[in-house]
Tab-separated table of C-alpha atoms and ligand atoms in Angstrom:
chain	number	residue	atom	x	y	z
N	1	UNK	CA	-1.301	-33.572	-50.795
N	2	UNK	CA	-2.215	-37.089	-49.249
N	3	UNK	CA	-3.053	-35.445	-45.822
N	4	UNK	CA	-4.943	-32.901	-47.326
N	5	UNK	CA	-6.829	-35.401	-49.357
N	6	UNK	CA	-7.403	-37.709	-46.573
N	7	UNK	CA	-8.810	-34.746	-44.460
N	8	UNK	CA	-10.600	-33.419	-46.972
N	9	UNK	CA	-14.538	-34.792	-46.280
N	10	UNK	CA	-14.422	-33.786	-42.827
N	11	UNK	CA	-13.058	-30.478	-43.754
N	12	UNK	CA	-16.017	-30.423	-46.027
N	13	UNK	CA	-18.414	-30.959	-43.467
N	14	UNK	CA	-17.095	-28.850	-40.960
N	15	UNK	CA	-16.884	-25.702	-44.045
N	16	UNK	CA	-20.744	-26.703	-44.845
N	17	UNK	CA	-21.631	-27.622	-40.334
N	18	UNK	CA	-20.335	-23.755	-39.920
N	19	UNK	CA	-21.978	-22.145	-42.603
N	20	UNK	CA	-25.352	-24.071	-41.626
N	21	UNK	CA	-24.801	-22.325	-37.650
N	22	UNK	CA	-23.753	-19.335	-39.170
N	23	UNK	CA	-27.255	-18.517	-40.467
N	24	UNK	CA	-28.132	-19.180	-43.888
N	25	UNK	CA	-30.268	-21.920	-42.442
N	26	UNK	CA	-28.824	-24.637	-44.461
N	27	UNK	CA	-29.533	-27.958	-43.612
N	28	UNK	CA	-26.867	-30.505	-44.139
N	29	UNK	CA	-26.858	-34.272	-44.428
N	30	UNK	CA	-24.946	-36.076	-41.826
N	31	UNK	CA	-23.234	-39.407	-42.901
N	32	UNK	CA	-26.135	-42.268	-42.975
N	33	UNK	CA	-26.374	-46.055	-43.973
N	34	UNK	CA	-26.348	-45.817	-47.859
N	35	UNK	CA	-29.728	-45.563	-48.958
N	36	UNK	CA	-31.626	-46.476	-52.221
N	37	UNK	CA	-30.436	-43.107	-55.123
N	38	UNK	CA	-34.855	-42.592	-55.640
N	39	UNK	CA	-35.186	-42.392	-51.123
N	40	UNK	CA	-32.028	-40.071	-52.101
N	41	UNK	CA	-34.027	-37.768	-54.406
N	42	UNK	CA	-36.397	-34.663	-53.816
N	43	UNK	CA	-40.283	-35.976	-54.918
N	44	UNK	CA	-40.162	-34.395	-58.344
N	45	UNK	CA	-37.040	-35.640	-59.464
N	46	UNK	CA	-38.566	-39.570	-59.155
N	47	UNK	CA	-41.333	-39.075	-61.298
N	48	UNK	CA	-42.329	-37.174	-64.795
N	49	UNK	CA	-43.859	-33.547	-64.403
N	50	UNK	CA	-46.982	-32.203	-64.985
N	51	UNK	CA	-48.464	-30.708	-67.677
N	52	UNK	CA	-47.837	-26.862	-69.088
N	53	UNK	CA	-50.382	-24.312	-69.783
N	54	UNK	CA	-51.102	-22.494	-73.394
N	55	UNK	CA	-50.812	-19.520	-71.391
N	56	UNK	CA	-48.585	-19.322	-68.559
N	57	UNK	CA	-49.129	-18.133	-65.253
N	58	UNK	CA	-47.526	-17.534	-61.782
N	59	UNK	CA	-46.369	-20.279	-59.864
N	60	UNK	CA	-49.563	-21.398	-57.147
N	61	UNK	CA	-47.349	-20.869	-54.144
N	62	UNK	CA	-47.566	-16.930	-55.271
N	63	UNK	CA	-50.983	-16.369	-55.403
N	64	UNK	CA	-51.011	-13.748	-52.546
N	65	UNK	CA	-49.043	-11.685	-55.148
N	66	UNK	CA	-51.709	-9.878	-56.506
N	67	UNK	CA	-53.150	-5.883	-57.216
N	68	UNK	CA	-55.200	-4.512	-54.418
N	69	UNK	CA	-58.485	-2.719	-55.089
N	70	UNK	CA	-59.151	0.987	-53.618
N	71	UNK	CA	-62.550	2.200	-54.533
N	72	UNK	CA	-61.526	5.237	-52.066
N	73	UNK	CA	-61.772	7.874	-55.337
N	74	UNK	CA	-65.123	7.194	-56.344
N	75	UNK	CA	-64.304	4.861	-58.982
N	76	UNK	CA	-61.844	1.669	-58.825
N	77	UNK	CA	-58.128	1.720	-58.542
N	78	UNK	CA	-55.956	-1.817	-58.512
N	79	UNK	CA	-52.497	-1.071	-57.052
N	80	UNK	CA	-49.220	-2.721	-58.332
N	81	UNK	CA	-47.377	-4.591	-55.358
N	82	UNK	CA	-44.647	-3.060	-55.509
N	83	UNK	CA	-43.245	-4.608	-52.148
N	84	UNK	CA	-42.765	-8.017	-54.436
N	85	UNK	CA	-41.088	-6.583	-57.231
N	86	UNK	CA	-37.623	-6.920	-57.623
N	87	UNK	CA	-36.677	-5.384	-61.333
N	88	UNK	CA	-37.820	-2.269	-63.424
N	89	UNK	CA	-40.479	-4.250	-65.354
N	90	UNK	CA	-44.006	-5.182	-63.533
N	91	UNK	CA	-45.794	-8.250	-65.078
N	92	UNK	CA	-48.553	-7.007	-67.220
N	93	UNK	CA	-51.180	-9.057	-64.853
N	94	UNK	CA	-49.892	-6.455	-62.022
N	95	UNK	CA	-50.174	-3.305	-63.605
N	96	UNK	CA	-51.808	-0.540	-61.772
N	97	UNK	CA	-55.121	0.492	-63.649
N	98	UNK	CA	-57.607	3.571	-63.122
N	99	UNK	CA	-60.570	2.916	-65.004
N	100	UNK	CA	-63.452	6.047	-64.560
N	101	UNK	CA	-66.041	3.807	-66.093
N	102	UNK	CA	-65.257	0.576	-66.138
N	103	UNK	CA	-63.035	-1.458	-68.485
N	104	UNK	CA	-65.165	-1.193	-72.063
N	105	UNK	CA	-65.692	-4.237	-74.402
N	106	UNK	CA	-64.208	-3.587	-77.407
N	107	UNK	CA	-63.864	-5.296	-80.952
N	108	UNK	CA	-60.756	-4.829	-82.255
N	109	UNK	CA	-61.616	-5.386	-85.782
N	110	UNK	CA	-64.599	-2.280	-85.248
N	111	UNK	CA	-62.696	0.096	-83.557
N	112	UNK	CA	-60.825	3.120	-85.331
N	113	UNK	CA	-58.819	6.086	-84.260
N	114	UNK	CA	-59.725	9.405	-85.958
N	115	UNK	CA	-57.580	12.248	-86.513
N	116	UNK	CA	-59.162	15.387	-87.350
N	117	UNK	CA	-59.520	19.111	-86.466
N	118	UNK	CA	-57.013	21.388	-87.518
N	119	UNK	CA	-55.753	19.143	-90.311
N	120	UNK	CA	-55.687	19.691	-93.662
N	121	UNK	CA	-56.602	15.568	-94.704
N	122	UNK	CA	-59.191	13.864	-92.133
N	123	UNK	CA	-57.420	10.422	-91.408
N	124	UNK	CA	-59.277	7.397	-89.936
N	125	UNK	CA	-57.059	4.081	-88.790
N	126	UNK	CA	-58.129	0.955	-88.220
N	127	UNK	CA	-56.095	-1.590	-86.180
N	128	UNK	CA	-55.244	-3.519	-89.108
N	129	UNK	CA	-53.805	-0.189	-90.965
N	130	UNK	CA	-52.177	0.597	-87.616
N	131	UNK	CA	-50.089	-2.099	-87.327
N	132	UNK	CA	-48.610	-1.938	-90.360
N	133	UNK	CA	-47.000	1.239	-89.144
N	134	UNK	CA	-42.954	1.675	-88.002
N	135	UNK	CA	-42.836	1.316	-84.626
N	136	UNK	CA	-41.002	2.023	-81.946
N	137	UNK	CA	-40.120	0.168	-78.045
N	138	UNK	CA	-39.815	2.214	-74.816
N	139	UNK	CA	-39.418	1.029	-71.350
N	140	UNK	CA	-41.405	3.709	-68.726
N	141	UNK	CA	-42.919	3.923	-65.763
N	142	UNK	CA	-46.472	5.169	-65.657
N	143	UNK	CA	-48.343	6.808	-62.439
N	144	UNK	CA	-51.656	8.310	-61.477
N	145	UNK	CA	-51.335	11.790	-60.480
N	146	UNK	CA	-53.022	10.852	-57.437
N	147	UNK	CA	-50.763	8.086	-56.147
N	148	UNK	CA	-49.790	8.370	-52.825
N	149	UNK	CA	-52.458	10.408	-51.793
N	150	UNK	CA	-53.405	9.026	-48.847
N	151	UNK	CA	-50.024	10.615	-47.766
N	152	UNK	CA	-50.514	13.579	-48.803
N	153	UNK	CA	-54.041	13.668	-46.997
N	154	UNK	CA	-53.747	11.309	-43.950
N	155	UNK	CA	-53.008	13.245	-40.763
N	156	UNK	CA	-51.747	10.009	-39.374
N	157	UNK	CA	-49.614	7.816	-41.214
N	158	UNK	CA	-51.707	4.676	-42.134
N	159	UNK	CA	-50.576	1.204	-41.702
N	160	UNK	CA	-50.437	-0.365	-44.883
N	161	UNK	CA	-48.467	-2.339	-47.328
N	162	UNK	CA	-46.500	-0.223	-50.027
N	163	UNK	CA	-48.728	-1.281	-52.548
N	164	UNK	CA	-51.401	0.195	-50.655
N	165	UNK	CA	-49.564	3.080	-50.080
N	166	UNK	CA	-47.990	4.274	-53.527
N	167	UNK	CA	-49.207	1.081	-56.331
N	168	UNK	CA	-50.708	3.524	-58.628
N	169	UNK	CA	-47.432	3.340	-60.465
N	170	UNK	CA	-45.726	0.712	-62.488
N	171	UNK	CA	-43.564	0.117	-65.801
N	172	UNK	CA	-43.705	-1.616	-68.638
N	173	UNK	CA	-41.870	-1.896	-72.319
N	174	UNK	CA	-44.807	-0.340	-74.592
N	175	UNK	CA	-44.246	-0.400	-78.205
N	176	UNK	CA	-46.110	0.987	-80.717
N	177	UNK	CA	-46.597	4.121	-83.258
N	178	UNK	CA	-45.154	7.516	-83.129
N	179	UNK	CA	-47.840	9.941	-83.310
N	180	UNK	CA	-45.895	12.280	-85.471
N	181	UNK	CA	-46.130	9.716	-88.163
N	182	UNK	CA	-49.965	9.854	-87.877
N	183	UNK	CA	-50.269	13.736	-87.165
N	184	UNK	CA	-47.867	14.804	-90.268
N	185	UNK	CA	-49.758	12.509	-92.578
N	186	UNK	CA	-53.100	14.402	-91.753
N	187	UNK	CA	-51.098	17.652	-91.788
N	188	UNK	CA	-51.662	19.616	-89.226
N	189	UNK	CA	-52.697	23.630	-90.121
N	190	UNK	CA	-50.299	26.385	-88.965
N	191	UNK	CA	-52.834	27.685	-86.449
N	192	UNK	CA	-52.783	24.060	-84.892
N	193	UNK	CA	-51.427	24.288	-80.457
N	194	UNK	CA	-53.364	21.496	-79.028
N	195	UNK	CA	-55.079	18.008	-79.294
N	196	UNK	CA	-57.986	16.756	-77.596
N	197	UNK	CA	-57.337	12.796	-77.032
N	198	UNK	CA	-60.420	10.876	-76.252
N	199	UNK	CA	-61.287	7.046	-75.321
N	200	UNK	CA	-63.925	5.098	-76.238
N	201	UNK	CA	-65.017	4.400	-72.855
N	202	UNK	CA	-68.333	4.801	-71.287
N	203	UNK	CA	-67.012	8.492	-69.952
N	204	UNK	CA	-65.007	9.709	-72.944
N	205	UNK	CA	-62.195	10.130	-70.666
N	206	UNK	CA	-60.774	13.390	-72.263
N	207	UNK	CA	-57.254	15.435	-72.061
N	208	UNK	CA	-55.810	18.175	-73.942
N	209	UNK	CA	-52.233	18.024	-74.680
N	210	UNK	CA	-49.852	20.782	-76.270
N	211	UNK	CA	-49.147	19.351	-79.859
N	212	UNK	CA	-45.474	20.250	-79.879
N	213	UNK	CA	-45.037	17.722	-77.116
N	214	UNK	CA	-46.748	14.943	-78.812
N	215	UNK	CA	-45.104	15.146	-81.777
N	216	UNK	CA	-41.738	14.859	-80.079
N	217	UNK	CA	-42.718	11.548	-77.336
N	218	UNK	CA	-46.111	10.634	-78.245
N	219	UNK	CA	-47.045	7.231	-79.112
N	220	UNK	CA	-49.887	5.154	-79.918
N	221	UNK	CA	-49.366	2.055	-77.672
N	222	UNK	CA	-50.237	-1.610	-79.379
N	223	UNK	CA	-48.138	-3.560	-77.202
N	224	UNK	CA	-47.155	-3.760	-73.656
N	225	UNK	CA	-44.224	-6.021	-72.868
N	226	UNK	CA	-44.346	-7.833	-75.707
N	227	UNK	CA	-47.679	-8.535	-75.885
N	228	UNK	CA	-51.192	-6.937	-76.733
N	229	UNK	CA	-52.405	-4.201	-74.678
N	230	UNK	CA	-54.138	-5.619	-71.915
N	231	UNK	CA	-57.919	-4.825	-71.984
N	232	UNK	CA	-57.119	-2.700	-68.257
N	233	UNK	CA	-54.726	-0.790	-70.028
N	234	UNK	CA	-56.899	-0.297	-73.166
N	235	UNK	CA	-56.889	-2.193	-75.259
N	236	UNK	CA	-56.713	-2.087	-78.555
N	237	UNK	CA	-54.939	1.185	-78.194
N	238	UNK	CA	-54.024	4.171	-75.832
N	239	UNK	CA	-52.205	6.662	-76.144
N	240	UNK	CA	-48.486	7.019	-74.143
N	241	UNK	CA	-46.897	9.970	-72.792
N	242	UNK	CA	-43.494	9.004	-70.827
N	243	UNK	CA	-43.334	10.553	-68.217
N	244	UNK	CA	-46.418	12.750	-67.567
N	245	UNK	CA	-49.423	11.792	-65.136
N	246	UNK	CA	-51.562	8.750	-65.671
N	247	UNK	CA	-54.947	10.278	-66.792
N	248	UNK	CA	-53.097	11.878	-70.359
N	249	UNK	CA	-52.510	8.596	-71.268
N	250	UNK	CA	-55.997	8.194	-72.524
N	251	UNK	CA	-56.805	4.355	-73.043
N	252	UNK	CA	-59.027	2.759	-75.687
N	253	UNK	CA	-57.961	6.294	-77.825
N	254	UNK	CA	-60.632	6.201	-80.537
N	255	UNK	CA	-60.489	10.375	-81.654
N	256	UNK	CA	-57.627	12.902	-81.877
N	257	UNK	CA	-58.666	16.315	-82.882
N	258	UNK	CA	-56.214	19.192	-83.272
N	259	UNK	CA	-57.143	22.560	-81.866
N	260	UNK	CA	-55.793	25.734	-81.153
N	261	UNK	CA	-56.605	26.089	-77.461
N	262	UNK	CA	-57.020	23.327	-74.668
N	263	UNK	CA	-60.625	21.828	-74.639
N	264	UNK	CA	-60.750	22.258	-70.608
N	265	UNK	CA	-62.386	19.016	-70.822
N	266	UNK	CA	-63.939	17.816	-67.394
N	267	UNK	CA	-61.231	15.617	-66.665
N	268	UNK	CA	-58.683	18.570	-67.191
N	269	UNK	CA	-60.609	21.172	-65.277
N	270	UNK	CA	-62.009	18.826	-61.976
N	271	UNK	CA	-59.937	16.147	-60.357
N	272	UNK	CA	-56.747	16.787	-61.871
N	273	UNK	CA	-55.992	20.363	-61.111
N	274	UNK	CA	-53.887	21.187	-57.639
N	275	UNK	CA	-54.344	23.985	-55.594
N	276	UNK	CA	-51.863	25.644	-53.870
N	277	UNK	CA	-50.975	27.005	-50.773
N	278	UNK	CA	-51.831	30.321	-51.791
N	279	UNK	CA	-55.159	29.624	-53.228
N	280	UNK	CA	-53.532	29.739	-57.181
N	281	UNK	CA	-54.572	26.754	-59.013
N	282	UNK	CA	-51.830	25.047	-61.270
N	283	UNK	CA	-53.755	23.990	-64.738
N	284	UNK	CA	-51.760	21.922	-66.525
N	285	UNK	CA	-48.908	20.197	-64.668
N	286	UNK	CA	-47.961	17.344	-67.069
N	287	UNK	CA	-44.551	15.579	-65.507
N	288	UNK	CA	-44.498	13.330	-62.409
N	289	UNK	CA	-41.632	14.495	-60.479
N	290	UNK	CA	-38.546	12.479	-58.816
N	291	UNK	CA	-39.636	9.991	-56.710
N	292	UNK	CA	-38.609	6.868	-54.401
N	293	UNK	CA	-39.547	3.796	-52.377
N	294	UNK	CA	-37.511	1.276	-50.710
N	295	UNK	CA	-39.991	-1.555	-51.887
N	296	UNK	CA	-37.910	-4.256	-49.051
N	297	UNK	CA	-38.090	-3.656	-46.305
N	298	UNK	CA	-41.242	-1.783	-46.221
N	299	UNK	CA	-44.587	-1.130	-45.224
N	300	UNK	CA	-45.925	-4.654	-42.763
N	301	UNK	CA	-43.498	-6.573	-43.621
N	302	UNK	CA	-41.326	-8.246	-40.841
N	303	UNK	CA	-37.126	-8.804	-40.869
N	304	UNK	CA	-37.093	-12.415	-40.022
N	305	UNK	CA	-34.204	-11.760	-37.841
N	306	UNK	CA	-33.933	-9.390	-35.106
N	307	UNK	CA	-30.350	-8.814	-35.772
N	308	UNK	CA	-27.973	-9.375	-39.151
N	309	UNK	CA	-27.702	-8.897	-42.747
N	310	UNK	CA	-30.830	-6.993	-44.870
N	311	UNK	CA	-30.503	-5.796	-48.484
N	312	UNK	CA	-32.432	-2.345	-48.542
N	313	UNK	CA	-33.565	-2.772	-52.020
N	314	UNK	CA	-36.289	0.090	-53.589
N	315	UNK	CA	-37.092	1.488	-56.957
N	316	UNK	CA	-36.719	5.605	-58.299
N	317	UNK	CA	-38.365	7.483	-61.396
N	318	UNK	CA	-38.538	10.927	-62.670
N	319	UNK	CA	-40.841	11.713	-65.244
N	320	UNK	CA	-38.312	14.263	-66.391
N	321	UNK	CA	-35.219	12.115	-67.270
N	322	UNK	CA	-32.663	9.591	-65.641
N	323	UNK	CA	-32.580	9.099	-61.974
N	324	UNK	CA	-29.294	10.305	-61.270
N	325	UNK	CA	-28.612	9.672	-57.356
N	326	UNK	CA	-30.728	7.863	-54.348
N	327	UNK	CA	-29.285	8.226	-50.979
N	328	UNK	CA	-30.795	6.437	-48.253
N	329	UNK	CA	-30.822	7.168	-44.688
N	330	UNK	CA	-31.200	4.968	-41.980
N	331	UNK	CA	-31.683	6.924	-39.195
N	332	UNK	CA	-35.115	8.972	-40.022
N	333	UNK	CA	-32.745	11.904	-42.092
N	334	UNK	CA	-30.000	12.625	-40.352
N	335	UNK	CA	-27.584	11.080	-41.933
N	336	UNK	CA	-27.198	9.804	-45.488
N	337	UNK	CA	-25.687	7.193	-47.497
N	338	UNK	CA	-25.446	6.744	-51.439
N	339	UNK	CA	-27.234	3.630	-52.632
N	340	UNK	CA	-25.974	1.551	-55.898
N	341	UNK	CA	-28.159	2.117	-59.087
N	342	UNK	CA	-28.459	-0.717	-60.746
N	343	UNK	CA	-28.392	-0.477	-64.503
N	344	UNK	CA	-29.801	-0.085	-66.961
N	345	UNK	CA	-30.465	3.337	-66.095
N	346	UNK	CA	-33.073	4.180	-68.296
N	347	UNK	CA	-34.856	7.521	-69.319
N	348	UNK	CA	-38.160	7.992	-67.464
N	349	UNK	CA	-38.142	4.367	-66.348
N	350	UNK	CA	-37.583	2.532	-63.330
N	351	UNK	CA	-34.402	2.281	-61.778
N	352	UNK	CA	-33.343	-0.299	-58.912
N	353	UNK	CA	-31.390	0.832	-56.399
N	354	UNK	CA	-30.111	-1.442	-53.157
N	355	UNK	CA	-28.110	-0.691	-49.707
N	356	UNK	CA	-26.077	-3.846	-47.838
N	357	UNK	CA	-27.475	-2.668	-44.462
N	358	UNK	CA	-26.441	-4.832	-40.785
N	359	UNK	CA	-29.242	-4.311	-38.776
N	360	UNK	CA	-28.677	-4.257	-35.156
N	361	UNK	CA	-32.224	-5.004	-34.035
N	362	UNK	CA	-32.654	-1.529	-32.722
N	363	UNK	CA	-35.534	0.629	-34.088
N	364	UNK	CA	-34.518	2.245	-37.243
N	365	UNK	CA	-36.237	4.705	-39.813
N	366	UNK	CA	-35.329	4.295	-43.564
N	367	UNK	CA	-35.826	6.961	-45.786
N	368	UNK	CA	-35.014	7.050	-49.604
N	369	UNK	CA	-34.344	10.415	-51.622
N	370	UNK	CA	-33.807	10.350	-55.509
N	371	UNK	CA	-32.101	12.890	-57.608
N	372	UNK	CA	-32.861	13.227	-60.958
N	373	UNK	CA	-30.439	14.249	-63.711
N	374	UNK	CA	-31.603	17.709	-64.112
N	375	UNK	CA	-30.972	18.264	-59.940
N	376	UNK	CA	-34.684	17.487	-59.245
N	377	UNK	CA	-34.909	15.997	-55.492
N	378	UNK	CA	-37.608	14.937	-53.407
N	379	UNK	CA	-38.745	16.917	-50.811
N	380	UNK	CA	-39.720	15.746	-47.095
N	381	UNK	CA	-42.804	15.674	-46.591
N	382	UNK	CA	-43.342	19.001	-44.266
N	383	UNK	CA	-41.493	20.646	-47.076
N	384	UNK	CA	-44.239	19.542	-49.516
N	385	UNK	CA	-47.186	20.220	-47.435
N	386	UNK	CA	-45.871	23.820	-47.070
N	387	UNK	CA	-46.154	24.050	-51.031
N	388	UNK	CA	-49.932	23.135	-51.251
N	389	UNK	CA	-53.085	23.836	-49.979
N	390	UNK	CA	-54.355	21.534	-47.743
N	391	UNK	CA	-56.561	19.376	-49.798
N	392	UNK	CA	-54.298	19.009	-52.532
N	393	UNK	CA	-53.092	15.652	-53.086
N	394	UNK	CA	-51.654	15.373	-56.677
N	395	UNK	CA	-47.983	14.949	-57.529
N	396	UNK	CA	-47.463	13.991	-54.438
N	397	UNK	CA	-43.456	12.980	-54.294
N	398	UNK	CA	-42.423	13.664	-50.976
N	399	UNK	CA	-39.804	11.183	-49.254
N	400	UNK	CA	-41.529	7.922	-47.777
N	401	UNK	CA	-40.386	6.709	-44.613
N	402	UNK	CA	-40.535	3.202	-42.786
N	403	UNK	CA	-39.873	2.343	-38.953
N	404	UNK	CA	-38.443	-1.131	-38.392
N	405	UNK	CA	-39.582	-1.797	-34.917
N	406	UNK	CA	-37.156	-3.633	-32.530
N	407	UNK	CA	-39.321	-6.849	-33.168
N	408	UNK	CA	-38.849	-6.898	-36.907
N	409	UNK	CA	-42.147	-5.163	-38.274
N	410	UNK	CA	-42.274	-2.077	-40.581
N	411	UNK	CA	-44.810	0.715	-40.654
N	412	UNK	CA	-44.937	3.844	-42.811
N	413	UNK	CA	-44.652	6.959	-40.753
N	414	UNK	CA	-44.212	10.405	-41.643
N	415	UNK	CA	-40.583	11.999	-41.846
R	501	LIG	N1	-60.263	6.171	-71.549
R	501	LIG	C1	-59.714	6.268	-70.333
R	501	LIG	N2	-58.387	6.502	-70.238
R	501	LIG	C2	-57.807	6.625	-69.033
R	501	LIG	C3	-58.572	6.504	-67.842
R	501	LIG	C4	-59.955	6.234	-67.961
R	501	LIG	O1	-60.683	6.095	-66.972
R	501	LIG	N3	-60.489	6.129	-69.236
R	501	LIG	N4	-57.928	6.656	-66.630
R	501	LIG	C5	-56.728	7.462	-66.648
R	501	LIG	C6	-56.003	7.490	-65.391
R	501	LIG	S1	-56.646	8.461	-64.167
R	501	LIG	C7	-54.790	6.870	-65.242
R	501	LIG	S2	-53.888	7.045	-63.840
R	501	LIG	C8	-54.237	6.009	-66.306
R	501	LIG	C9	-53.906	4.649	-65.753
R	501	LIG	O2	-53.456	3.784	-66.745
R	501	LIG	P1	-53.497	2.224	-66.462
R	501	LIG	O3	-54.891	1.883	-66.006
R	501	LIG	O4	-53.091	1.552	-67.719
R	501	LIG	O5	-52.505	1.978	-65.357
R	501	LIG	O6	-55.138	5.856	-67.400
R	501	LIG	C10	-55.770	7.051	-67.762
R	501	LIG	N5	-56.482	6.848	-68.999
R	502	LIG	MO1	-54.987	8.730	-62.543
């Protein structure tokens, strides 16, 4: 006991000297003349803080985290960075947006959603009569049908981030009104299939959606993570669909009329149908399949290291269900290991997933594959290319892959 004790500061410093060598880059104090407890202190601690903001935002030091503009379609889509998210949930500030016509001005207190059509009472909400609705929360992912496309299109890989890449997708808690409370109050007529959802944008951004499916997971959003809407994601209301491509999930939703056939609205019958390989054109295709990305290490980022330890850490969704499995290969496919989901596991949402992985400074390709709970799996991306016609670039889900070069730095390449 009294050797121990007597032994026990140098031990200390020896423990805290080899853990410092051993590469956690710890620096350690070595024994000084006594100094003054303030000339002891980090800066902040010495002297009161500064002041808080009514509304909070990210700390300065993070300011390079931010959405990247493409105006590559024609019109303007910010990408999430997904390469600094670590979680399910991407701050509202850094969710993706796809706006056809610009992000309208809109006072809450004049704007109403109509339901009409095959109903047999004409109903007309405004926010304030909205809100006093039941509502429900949901955590899901949301993504543009045409994420990823360069991908798809590219015959190169490009170098880019893997925001750049595959950002048109994030997730968010969204809470608001079941539509099935809003459709059964108007009544909707036995010959009643469809519903024509439009926004009050400068384009009427249009869809058609199969009324059976909107009475069981529709939802008129009011909130996203807690708060308001955010104007970019339409504010005062749009409407949600888990799980099925972006553009249904028409924002700033001002009219709902029930029909008995789709509308085959210009937004339906354009940019949003695929082609495939045999010339066949798919008309509706509503769910996002399984999908993947190890979000670190990934796309121009560098391992500060050229050898030792690197959590592979990425994020999976299906937009039909749970992911069930990701396996992730380091070794561009050949062989495959079983990552750890991290929970919760949620349905048509998110899910993190991370590999301990010792890199031995040698070039390496990392590929992640997610399984969905119905079996779903993504396919390479030869095997997806085969499926469509050549200038198809929706839905794209195929396995992304990233080469860690012997110096450190990852680039997307093809698989
Ligand atoms: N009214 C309206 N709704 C819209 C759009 C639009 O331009 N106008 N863009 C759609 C597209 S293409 C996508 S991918 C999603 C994106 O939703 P977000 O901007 O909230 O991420 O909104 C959809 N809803
Ligand atoms: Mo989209």
């Amino acid at each position: 006991m009294r050797s121990f004790n007597g032994h026990s500061g140098l031990a200390r410093r020896t423990f805290l000297g080899g853990l410092a060598t051993g590469g956690v880059g710890m620096a350690v104090a070595q024994a000084a003349p006594p100094q003054p407890l303030a000339a002891r202190l980090p800066d902040a601690m010495t002297r009161p803080g500064g002041a808080d903001l009514p509304y909070g935002l990210p700390a300065a030091q993070e300011a390079q985290v931010e959405r990247t503009l493409s105006t590559a379609a024609g019109f303007p889509v910010w990408r999430t960075p997904l390469q600094h998210q670590r979680g399910i949930i991407t701050p509202s500030g850094l969710h993706f947006a796809v706006h056809h016509n610009g992000v309208p001005d809109i006072a809450p207190e004049r704007h109403t959603l109509k339901v009409h059509g095959l109903v047999h009472k004409p109903l007309r909400f405004d926010l304030e009569r909205l809100l006093r609705y039941p509502m429900v929360s949901r955590v899901h992912f949301l993504e543009c049908a045409g994420n990823s496309a360069a991908n798809a299109l590219s015959p190169t890989a490009l170098d880019q981030t893997l925001g750049e890449i595959a950002g048109e997708v994030s997730c968010s808690e969204w809470t608001g009104v079941p539509l099935a409370y809003l459709l059964n109050e108007a009544g909707v007529k036995d010959s009643a299939q469809w519903v024509v959802a439009e926004g009050a944008d400068g384009g009427s951004h249009s869809r058609s959606l199969p009324l059976k499916a909107l009475l069981e997971h529709g939802m008129v959003a009011l909130y996203q993570n807690g708060e308001r809407l955010r104007p970019s994601q339409g504010y005062p209301m749009r409407l949600f669909m888990p799980g099925w491509e972006g553009n249904v999930n028409v924002k700033w939703l001002h009219r709902l009329e029930v029909t008995d056939a789709p509308a085959y609205t210009k937004d339906e019958s354009g940019l949003y149908t695929q082609v495939l390989a045999d010339g066949r054109i798919e008309r509706f295709a509503f769910h996002m399949e399984v999908k993947s990305v190890i979000t670190h290490p990934s796309g121009q980022q560098r391992l500060p290291e050229p050898h030792g330890f690197c959590e592979i850490a990425g994020l999976a969704w299906s937009g039909r269900g749970r992911i069930a499995r990701v396996d992730v290969s380091l070794d561009g496919g050949r062989t495959w290991a079983a990552a750890q989901l991290h929970g919760p596991v949620l349905d048509r949402a998110f899910t993190r997933f991370t590999l301990p992985w010792q890199w031995n400074g040698r070039k390496a390709d990392l590929m992640s594959r997610a399984t969905d709970e119905h079996g779903r799996t993504q396919p390479l991306r030869s095997e997806w290319k085969r499926r469509y016609a050549m200038h198809s670039f929706n839905h794209y889900n195929a396995v992304q892959a990233w080469r860690v070069q012997a110096d450190g730095r990852v680039e997307n390449v093809y698989a």
